[in-house]
């Protein structure tokens, strides 16, 4: 447990230091965010804010794992990191395209989805062949699990992983929101892994939790930097990979409650708009923009959404009592 706490502290310190060095570089490269015309008008003031700030906690997490490598006996954290880095790389390509061509749209939805599915399939295959994961599906609260056919499980897992990654990406729309929501999720996975005796696996979310604390100093409203798709897709990768590495993917419904709401609000908005030929279900989607349009300040949205996530993580802990007792 001491090593986990030290790793979290190291993640915070390293991310803060990397951010201090990275921010001037991003400004010099003019890696600024373009603002969508259909977004809230008051977001126009955010134009030009450096993006790809997620690199600071990505590198902070990598350095923490590398530093712990000599004392580690479990390779599963590196499988989780590999998937997350691949998702982050997809985000980096998206951010790079936006910066290079000075536009808000990078890779197409189809391009990102195809890359995410390919990466997810490779991760699942590697974890299954290495014995770090089987095809049992654990049901929270009732403490039962059942085995799915490997092919069914892979398709189910790919759907969950790609969906989770994109849902986390949608959450990154208000200063500090994605990091603040993901922080309690990382604390949950750290505690769950440690309680299950998977101390090496607990190091990754611990390092990232510390990194997110440091990142929030740069990203709290008014943000000095945005994580970009580089950061949000990396975070989504860690969230879904940890759930599968701990063999509790259904727990994402609880710990990822805000992510689910963000994604569902976007899907419902588009579906309702098409079905009613132009009417809107929400003032704006994803749901955090709806609350903005209702007059909520960004700080209030962040605190409420993070608080809801923390409460859902506590509830989820009781749901996995059979695994951690």
mmCIF file of C-alpha atoms in Angstrom:
data_model
loop_
_atom_site.group_PDB
_atom_site.id
_atom_site.type_symbol
_atom_site.label_atom_id
_atom_site.label_comp_id
_atom_site.label_asym_id
_atom_site.label_seq_id
_atom_site.Cartn_x
_atom_site.Cartn_y
_atom_site.Cartn_z
ATOM 1 C CA UNK A 1 0.000 0.000 0.000
ATOM 2 C CA UNK A 2 2.904 2.330 0.749
ATOM 3 C CA UNK A 3 4.247 1.800 -2.760
ATOM 4 C CA UNK A 4 0.840 2.684 -4.202
ATOM 5 C CA UNK A 5 0.680 5.946 -2.240
ATOM 6 C CA UNK A 6 4.252 6.840 -3.216
ATOM 7 C CA UNK A 7 3.394 6.150 -6.861
ATOM 8 C CA UNK A 8 0.359 8.436 -6.659
ATOM 9 C CA UNK A 9 2.506 11.201 -5.157
ATOM 10 C CA UNK A 10 5.151 10.647 -7.837
ATOM 11 C CA UNK A 11 2.484 10.831 -10.543
ATOM 12 C CA UNK A 12 1.367 14.191 -9.191
ATOM 13 C CA UNK A 13 4.885 15.634 -8.948
ATOM 14 C CA UNK A 14 6.013 14.323 -12.341
ATOM 15 C CA UNK A 15 2.879 15.542 -14.108
ATOM 16 C CA UNK A 16 3.224 18.981 -12.535
ATOM 17 C CA UNK A 17 6.848 19.171 -13.670
ATOM 18 C CA UNK A 18 6.098 17.933 -17.168
ATOM 19 C CA UNK A 19 3.249 20.428 -17.439
ATOM 20 C CA UNK A 20 5.554 23.272 -16.441
ATOM 21 C CA UNK A 21 7.907 22.315 -19.297
ATOM 22 C CA UNK A 22 5.237 21.328 -21.827
ATOM 23 C CA UNK A 23 2.964 24.363 -21.686
ATOM 24 C CA UNK A 24 5.481 26.844 -23.185
ATOM 25 C CA UNK A 25 6.242 24.328 -25.948
ATOM 26 C CA UNK A 26 2.566 23.970 -26.877
ATOM 27 C CA UNK A 27 2.206 27.744 -26.925
ATOM 28 C CA UNK A 28 5.287 28.110 -29.121
ATOM 29 C CA UNK A 29 3.932 25.494 -31.531
ATOM 30 C CA UNK A 30 0.615 27.381 -31.592
ATOM 31 C CA UNK A 31 -1.201 24.150 -30.797
ATOM 32 C CA UNK A 32 -4.364 26.079 -29.963
ATOM 33 C CA UNK A 33 -7.932 24.833 -29.801
ATOM 34 C CA UNK A 34 -10.430 25.909 -32.458
ATOM 35 C CA UNK A 35 -13.945 26.442 -31.116
ATOM 36 C CA UNK A 36 -16.975 24.937 -32.855
ATOM 37 C CA UNK A 37 -19.439 27.530 -34.134
ATOM 38 C CA UNK A 38 -22.397 25.524 -32.816
ATOM 39 C CA UNK A 39 -21.042 25.528 -29.266
ATOM 40 C CA UNK A 40 -21.935 28.002 -26.501
ATOM 41 C CA UNK A 41 -20.990 31.513 -27.623
ATOM 42 C CA UNK A 42 -19.091 32.203 -24.399
ATOM 43 C CA UNK A 43 -16.684 29.388 -25.320
ATOM 44 C CA UNK A 44 -15.284 31.616 -28.073
ATOM 45 C CA UNK A 45 -12.957 33.122 -25.487
ATOM 46 C CA UNK A 46 -11.278 29.723 -25.165
ATOM 47 C CA UNK A 47 -10.048 29.839 -28.780
ATOM 48 C CA UNK A 48 -6.295 29.514 -28.978
ATOM 49 C CA UNK A 49 -5.920 27.748 -25.618
ATOM 50 C CA UNK A 50 -3.179 25.109 -26.070
ATOM 51 C CA UNK A 51 -4.433 21.552 -26.487
ATOM 52 C CA UNK A 52 -2.696 18.156 -26.205
ATOM 53 C CA UNK A 53 -2.118 18.961 -22.531
ATOM 54 C CA UNK A 54 -3.041 15.349 -21.818
ATOM 55 C CA UNK A 55 0.545 14.522 -22.714
ATOM 56 C CA UNK A 56 1.577 15.699 -19.253
ATOM 57 C CA UNK A 57 -0.315 12.964 -17.365
ATOM 58 C CA UNK A 58 0.369 10.410 -20.111
ATOM 59 C CA UNK A 59 4.123 10.808 -19.673
ATOM 60 C CA UNK A 60 3.751 11.102 -15.907
ATOM 61 C CA UNK A 61 1.971 7.733 -15.800
ATOM 62 C CA UNK A 62 4.548 6.100 -18.078
ATOM 63 C CA UNK A 63 7.449 7.301 -15.927
ATOM 64 C CA UNK A 64 5.784 6.015 -12.765
ATOM 65 C CA UNK A 65 5.288 2.534 -14.222
ATOM 66 C CA UNK A 66 8.821 2.425 -15.614
ATOM 67 C CA UNK A 67 10.160 3.455 -12.215
ATOM 68 C CA UNK A 68 8.235 0.617 -10.549
ATOM 69 C CA UNK A 69 9.186 -1.978 -13.163
ATOM 70 C CA UNK A 70 12.100 -3.595 -11.240
ATOM 71 C CA UNK A 71 9.779 -4.407 -8.324
ATOM 72 C CA UNK A 72 6.829 -5.612 -10.428
ATOM 73 C CA UNK A 73 5.970 -9.274 -10.988
ATOM 74 C CA UNK A 74 2.734 -8.763 -12.943
ATOM 75 C CA UNK A 75 2.735 -7.673 -16.586
ATOM 76 C CA UNK A 76 -0.975 -6.776 -16.741
ATOM 77 C CA UNK A 77 -0.401 -3.047 -15.986
ATOM 78 C CA UNK A 78 1.662 -2.804 -19.155
ATOM 79 C CA UNK A 79 -1.144 -4.359 -21.214
ATOM 80 C CA UNK A 80 -3.489 -1.718 -19.800
ATOM 81 C CA UNK A 81 -0.925 0.991 -20.509
ATOM 82 C CA UNK A 82 -0.366 -0.293 -24.060
ATOM 83 C CA UNK A 83 -4.079 -0.119 -24.884
ATOM 84 C CA UNK A 84 -4.380 3.334 -23.326
ATOM 85 C CA UNK A 85 -1.359 4.622 -25.227
ATOM 86 C CA UNK A 86 -2.771 3.306 -28.505
ATOM 87 C CA UNK A 87 -6.071 5.071 -27.808
ATOM 88 C CA UNK A 88 -4.094 8.167 -26.843
ATOM 89 C CA UNK A 89 -2.163 7.929 -30.108
ATOM 90 C CA UNK A 90 -5.448 7.931 -32.022
ATOM 91 C CA UNK A 91 -6.340 11.080 -30.112
ATOM 92 C CA UNK A 92 -2.937 12.587 -30.872
ATOM 93 C CA UNK A 93 -3.475 12.012 -34.600
ATOM 94 C CA UNK A 94 -6.855 13.716 -34.266
ATOM 95 C CA UNK A 95 -5.348 16.679 -32.386
ATOM 96 C CA UNK A 96 -2.422 16.949 -34.787
ATOM 97 C CA UNK A 97 -4.819 17.096 -37.750
ATOM 98 C CA UNK A 98 -6.772 19.892 -36.066
ATOM 99 C CA UNK A 99 -3.621 21.890 -35.325
ATOM 100 C CA UNK A 100 -2.045 21.382 -38.740
ATOM 101 C CA UNK A 101 -5.141 22.360 -40.716
ATOM 102 C CA UNK A 102 -6.443 24.904 -38.173
ATOM 103 C CA UNK A 103 -9.884 23.367 -37.843
ATOM 104 C CA UNK A 104 -12.042 21.826 -35.110
ATOM 105 C CA UNK A 105 -12.553 18.486 -36.854
ATOM 106 C CA UNK A 106 -9.706 15.975 -37.058
ATOM 107 C CA UNK A 107 -10.157 12.296 -37.879
ATOM 108 C CA UNK A 108 -13.620 11.240 -39.017
ATOM 109 C CA UNK A 109 -15.877 9.296 -36.655
ATOM 110 C CA UNK A 110 -15.486 6.185 -38.811
ATOM 111 C CA UNK A 111 -11.687 6.453 -38.871
ATOM 112 C CA UNK A 112 -11.511 6.734 -35.091
ATOM 113 C CA UNK A 113 -13.993 3.903 -34.544
ATOM 114 C CA UNK A 114 -12.121 1.520 -36.855
ATOM 115 C CA UNK A 115 -8.801 2.267 -35.147
ATOM 116 C CA UNK A 116 -10.360 1.869 -31.700
ATOM 117 C CA UNK A 117 -11.916 -1.476 -32.618
ATOM 118 C CA UNK A 118 -8.616 -2.774 -33.974
ATOM 119 C CA UNK A 119 -6.742 -1.722 -30.836
ATOM 120 C CA UNK A 120 -9.450 -3.192 -28.571
ATOM 121 C CA UNK A 121 -9.344 -6.530 -30.388
ATOM 122 C CA UNK A 122 -5.552 -6.750 -30.034
ATOM 123 C CA UNK A 123 -5.726 -5.892 -26.321
ATOM 124 C CA UNK A 124 -8.419 -8.480 -25.609
ATOM 125 C CA UNK A 125 -6.553 -11.165 -27.527
ATOM 126 C CA UNK A 126 -3.284 -10.408 -25.725
ATOM 127 C CA UNK A 127 -4.908 -10.359 -22.272
ATOM 128 C CA UNK A 128 -6.804 -13.598 -22.945
ATOM 129 C CA UNK A 129 -3.787 -15.465 -24.326
ATOM 130 C CA UNK A 130 -1.613 -14.264 -21.443
ATOM 131 C CA UNK A 131 -4.080 -15.550 -18.854
ATOM 132 C CA UNK A 132 -4.789 -12.141 -17.341
ATOM 133 C CA UNK A 133 -8.455 -12.261 -18.314
ATOM 134 C CA UNK A 134 -11.106 -14.891 -18.959
ATOM 135 C CA UNK A 135 -14.582 -14.659 -20.450
ATOM 136 C CA UNK A 136 -16.543 -14.627 -17.192
ATOM 137 C CA UNK A 137 -18.954 -11.738 -16.761
ATOM 138 C CA UNK A 138 -19.297 -10.643 -13.136
ATOM 139 C CA UNK A 139 -22.671 -9.259 -12.031
ATOM 140 C CA UNK A 140 -22.278 -6.595 -9.310
ATOM 141 C CA UNK A 141 -24.304 -6.820 -6.054
ATOM 142 C CA UNK A 142 -25.568 -10.376 -6.665
ATOM 143 C CA UNK A 143 -21.995 -11.740 -6.613
ATOM 144 C CA UNK A 144 -22.444 -14.175 -9.471
ATOM 145 C CA UNK A 145 -20.678 -14.583 -12.780
ATOM 146 C CA UNK A 146 -21.235 -16.607 -15.903
ATOM 147 C CA UNK A 147 -19.020 -17.537 -18.799
ATOM 148 C CA UNK A 148 -19.665 -16.163 -22.269
ATOM 149 C CA UNK A 149 -18.529 -17.808 -25.468
ATOM 150 C CA UNK A 150 -15.130 -16.241 -26.351
ATOM 151 C CA UNK A 151 -16.410 -14.790 -29.637
ATOM 152 C CA UNK A 152 -19.490 -13.301 -27.955
ATOM 153 C CA UNK A 153 -17.309 -11.907 -25.173
ATOM 154 C CA UNK A 154 -14.878 -10.287 -27.604
ATOM 155 C CA UNK A 155 -17.655 -8.506 -29.515
ATOM 156 C CA UNK A 156 -19.280 -7.434 -26.243
ATOM 157 C CA UNK A 157 -15.946 -6.190 -24.918
ATOM 158 C CA UNK A 158 -15.087 -4.307 -28.105
ATOM 159 C CA UNK A 159 -18.458 -2.548 -28.010
ATOM 160 C CA UNK A 160 -17.975 -1.572 -24.351
ATOM 161 C CA UNK A 161 -14.389 -0.420 -24.835
ATOM 162 C CA UNK A 162 -15.015 1.719 -27.905
ATOM 163 C CA UNK A 163 -18.192 3.108 -26.366
ATOM 164 C CA UNK A 164 -16.467 3.930 -23.077
ATOM 165 C CA UNK A 165 -13.520 5.585 -24.782
ATOM 166 C CA UNK A 166 -15.763 7.844 -26.836
ATOM 167 C CA UNK A 167 -18.019 8.593 -23.854
ATOM 168 C CA UNK A 168 -15.010 9.801 -21.851
ATOM 169 C CA UNK A 169 -14.021 11.891 -24.860
ATOM 170 C CA UNK A 170 -17.474 13.527 -24.905
ATOM 171 C CA UNK A 171 -17.070 14.453 -21.233
ATOM 172 C CA UNK A 172 -14.140 16.720 -22.072
ATOM 173 C CA UNK A 173 -16.183 19.804 -22.908
ATOM 174 C CA UNK A 174 -15.910 22.041 -19.841
ATOM 175 C CA UNK A 175 -12.766 23.217 -18.041
ATOM 176 C CA UNK A 176 -11.722 20.574 -15.521
ATOM 177 C CA UNK A 177 -14.690 18.274 -16.161
ATOM 178 C CA UNK A 178 -13.122 15.157 -17.660
ATOM 179 C CA UNK A 179 -10.198 15.131 -15.220
ATOM 180 C CA UNK A 180 -12.431 15.768 -12.184
ATOM 181 C CA UNK A 181 -14.857 13.008 -13.158
ATOM 182 C CA UNK A 182 -12.105 10.509 -13.966
ATOM 183 C CA UNK A 183 -10.178 11.150 -10.729
ATOM 184 C CA UNK A 184 -12.614 9.271 -8.421
ATOM 185 C CA UNK A 185 -12.857 6.489 -11.021
ATOM 186 C CA UNK A 186 -9.076 6.025 -10.817
ATOM 187 C CA UNK A 187 -9.231 6.029 -7.010
ATOM 188 C CA UNK A 188 -11.914 3.327 -7.204
ATOM 189 C CA UNK A 189 -9.860 1.113 -9.521
ATOM 190 C CA UNK A 190 -6.765 1.625 -7.361
ATOM 191 C CA UNK A 191 -8.648 0.526 -4.243
ATOM 192 C CA UNK A 192 -10.348 -2.381 -6.037
ATOM 193 C CA UNK A 193 -7.098 -3.721 -7.486
ATOM 194 C CA UNK A 194 -5.330 -3.434 -4.120
ATOM 195 C CA UNK A 195 -8.219 -5.124 -2.281
ATOM 196 C CA UNK A 196 -8.082 -7.999 -4.786
ATOM 197 C CA UNK A 197 -4.355 -8.414 -4.146
ATOM 198 C CA UNK A 198 -3.375 -7.053 -7.564
ATOM 199 C CA UNK A 199 -0.960 -4.482 -6.179
ATOM 200 C CA UNK A 200 1.066 -4.065 -9.366
ATOM 201 C CA UNK A 201 -2.091 -3.372 -11.363
ATOM 202 C CA UNK A 202 -3.140 -0.788 -8.760
ATOM 203 C CA UNK A 203 -0.033 1.267 -9.540
ATOM 204 C CA UNK A 204 -1.291 2.509 -12.915
ATOM 205 C CA UNK A 205 -4.580 4.101 -11.772
ATOM 206 C CA UNK A 206 -2.776 5.398 -8.675
ATOM 207 C CA UNK A 207 -0.156 7.149 -10.802
ATOM 208 C CA UNK A 208 -2.847 8.548 -13.084
ATOM 209 C CA UNK A 209 -4.945 9.744 -10.137
ATOM 210 C CA UNK A 210 -1.959 11.704 -8.872
ATOM 211 C CA UNK A 211 -1.340 13.014 -12.370
ATOM 212 C CA UNK A 212 -4.920 14.231 -12.717
ATOM 213 C CA UNK A 213 -4.639 16.197 -9.473
ATOM 214 C CA UNK A 214 -1.620 18.032 -10.906
ATOM 215 C CA UNK A 215 -3.286 18.446 -14.303
ATOM 216 C CA UNK A 216 -6.275 20.169 -12.721
ATOM 217 C CA UNK A 217 -4.010 23.010 -11.613
ATOM 218 C CA UNK A 218 -3.538 23.738 -15.314
ATOM 219 C CA UNK A 219 -7.037 22.847 -16.487
ATOM 220 C CA UNK A 220 -9.297 24.352 -13.817
ATOM 221 C CA UNK A 221 -11.450 27.235 -15.069
ATOM 222 C CA UNK A 222 -10.178 29.349 -16.705
ATOM 223 C CA UNK A 223 -8.088 26.604 -18.287
ATOM 224 C CA UNK A 224 -4.492 27.272 -19.278
ATOM 225 C CA UNK A 225 -4.447 24.103 -21.380
ATOM 226 C CA UNK A 226 -6.860 21.454 -22.700
ATOM 227 C CA UNK A 227 -6.105 17.728 -22.619
ATOM 228 C CA UNK A 228 -7.339 17.307 -26.201
ATOM 229 C CA UNK A 229 -8.321 13.956 -27.656
ATOM 230 C CA UNK A 230 -4.780 12.848 -26.785
ATOM 231 C CA UNK A 231 -5.687 13.011 -23.121
ATOM 232 C CA UNK A 232 -9.377 12.097 -23.167
ATOM 233 C CA UNK A 233 -8.947 8.989 -25.333
ATOM 234 C CA UNK A 234 -5.995 7.921 -23.156
ATOM 235 C CA UNK A 235 -8.175 8.314 -20.053
ATOM 236 C CA UNK A 236 -10.975 6.367 -21.713
ATOM 237 C CA UNK A 237 -8.497 3.620 -22.495
ATOM 238 C CA UNK A 238 -7.384 3.356 -18.871
ATOM 239 C CA UNK A 239 -10.988 3.345 -17.621
ATOM 240 C CA UNK A 240 -12.182 0.514 -19.861
ATOM 241 C CA UNK A 241 -8.937 -1.488 -19.745
ATOM 242 C CA UNK A 242 -8.889 -1.440 -15.934
ATOM 243 C CA UNK A 243 -12.490 -2.658 -15.825
ATOM 244 C CA UNK A 244 -11.655 -5.615 -18.051
ATOM 245 C CA UNK A 245 -8.294 -6.325 -16.400
ATOM 246 C CA UNK A 246 -10.137 -6.588 -13.060
ATOM 247 C CA UNK A 247 -12.843 -8.659 -14.800
ATOM 248 C CA UNK A 248 -15.681 -6.316 -13.812
ATOM 249 C CA UNK A 249 -16.741 -4.515 -17.013
ATOM 250 C CA UNK A 250 -20.357 -4.079 -15.884
ATOM 251 C CA UNK A 251 -19.151 -1.881 -13.025
ATOM 252 C CA UNK A 252 -18.588 0.787 -15.680
ATOM 253 C CA UNK A 253 -22.328 1.468 -15.596
ATOM 254 C CA UNK A 254 -21.864 2.760 -12.043
ATOM 255 C CA UNK A 255 -18.392 4.302 -11.893
ATOM 256 C CA UNK A 256 -18.863 5.632 -15.418
ATOM 257 C CA UNK A 257 -22.379 6.923 -14.783
ATOM 258 C CA UNK A 258 -21.500 10.440 -15.933
ATOM 259 C CA UNK A 259 -19.817 9.068 -19.066
ATOM 260 C CA UNK A 260 -22.965 7.065 -19.825
ATOM 261 C CA UNK A 261 -25.160 10.146 -19.352
ATOM 262 C CA UNK A 262 -22.911 12.204 -21.628
ATOM 263 C CA UNK A 263 -23.018 9.595 -24.385
ATOM 264 C CA UNK A 264 -26.734 8.846 -24.067
ATOM 265 C CA UNK A 265 -27.658 12.546 -24.102
ATOM 266 C CA UNK A 266 -25.735 12.949 -27.347
ATOM 267 C CA UNK A 267 -27.344 9.876 -28.923
ATOM 268 C CA UNK A 268 -30.840 10.876 -27.785
ATOM 269 C CA UNK A 269 -30.367 14.444 -29.012
ATOM 270 C CA UNK A 270 -29.355 13.326 -32.500
ATOM 271 C CA UNK A 271 -32.083 10.653 -32.694
ATOM 272 C CA UNK A 272 -34.808 13.015 -31.478
ATOM 273 C CA UNK A 273 -33.617 15.768 -33.818
ATOM 274 C CA UNK A 274 -33.876 13.441 -36.814
ATOM 275 C CA UNK A 275 -37.190 11.892 -35.742
ATOM 276 C CA UNK A 276 -38.880 15.259 -35.158
ATOM 277 C CA UNK A 277 -37.269 17.020 -38.126
ATOM 278 C CA UNK A 278 -35.400 19.653 -36.162
ATOM 279 C CA UNK A 279 -36.709 19.639 -32.582
ATOM 280 C CA UNK A 280 -34.249 19.251 -29.696
ATOM 281 C CA UNK A 281 -34.606 17.145 -26.572
ATOM 282 C CA UNK A 282 -31.921 19.129 -24.715
ATOM 283 C CA UNK A 283 -30.907 22.752 -25.122
ATOM 284 C CA UNK A 284 -27.540 21.396 -26.236
ATOM 285 C CA UNK A 285 -25.733 18.059 -26.054
ATOM 286 C CA UNK A 286 -23.743 16.470 -24.498
ATOM 287 C CA UNK A 287 -25.560 17.018 -21.223
ATOM 288 C CA UNK A 288 -22.941 19.322 -19.642
ATOM 289 C CA UNK A 289 -23.675 21.883 -22.363
ATOM 290 C CA UNK A 290 -27.386 21.635 -21.522
ATOM 291 C CA UNK A 291 -26.616 22.706 -17.963
ATOM 292 C CA UNK A 292 -24.406 25.498 -19.295
ATOM 293 C CA UNK A 293 -27.327 26.752 -21.374
ATOM 294 C CA UNK A 294 -29.483 26.588 -18.231
ATOM 295 C CA UNK A 295 -27.127 29.062 -16.574
ATOM 296 C CA UNK A 296 -24.841 26.779 -14.566
ATOM 297 C CA UNK A 297 -21.269 28.005 -14.225
ATOM 298 C CA UNK A 298 -18.527 25.655 -15.385
ATOM 299 C CA UNK A 299 -17.224 25.204 -11.837
ATOM 300 C CA UNK A 300 -20.682 24.118 -10.627
ATOM 301 C CA UNK A 301 -21.032 21.573 -13.433
ATOM 302 C CA UNK A 302 -17.622 20.121 -12.615
ATOM 303 C CA UNK A 303 -18.264 19.878 -8.874
ATOM 304 C CA UNK A 304 -21.720 18.324 -9.305
ATOM 305 C CA UNK A 305 -20.624 15.809 -11.949
ATOM 306 C CA UNK A 306 -17.513 14.847 -9.961
ATOM 307 C CA UNK A 307 -19.593 14.534 -6.793
ATOM 308 C CA UNK A 308 -22.093 12.267 -8.537
ATOM 309 C CA UNK A 309 -19.222 10.133 -9.832
ATOM 310 C CA UNK A 310 -17.672 9.856 -6.361
ATOM 311 C CA UNK A 311 -21.029 8.775 -4.917
ATOM 312 C CA UNK A 312 -21.483 6.187 -7.679
ATOM 313 C CA UNK A 313 -17.980 4.856 -7.005
ATOM 314 C CA UNK A 314 -18.902 4.345 -3.344
ATOM 315 C CA UNK A 315 -22.046 2.512 -4.453
ATOM 316 C CA UNK A 316 -19.975 0.433 -6.874
ATOM 317 C CA UNK A 317 -17.674 -0.586 -4.010
ATOM 318 C CA UNK A 318 -20.613 -2.283 -2.302
ATOM 319 C CA UNK A 319 -21.454 -3.872 -5.635
ATOM 320 C CA UNK A 320 -18.099 -5.662 -5.830
ATOM 321 C CA UNK A 321 -18.038 -6.706 -2.157
ATOM 322 C CA UNK A 322 -17.885 -10.343 -3.216
ATOM 323 C CA UNK A 323 -14.646 -9.727 -5.113
ATOM 324 C CA UNK A 324 -12.805 -7.574 -2.577
ATOM 325 C CA UNK A 325 -13.868 -9.208 0.696
#
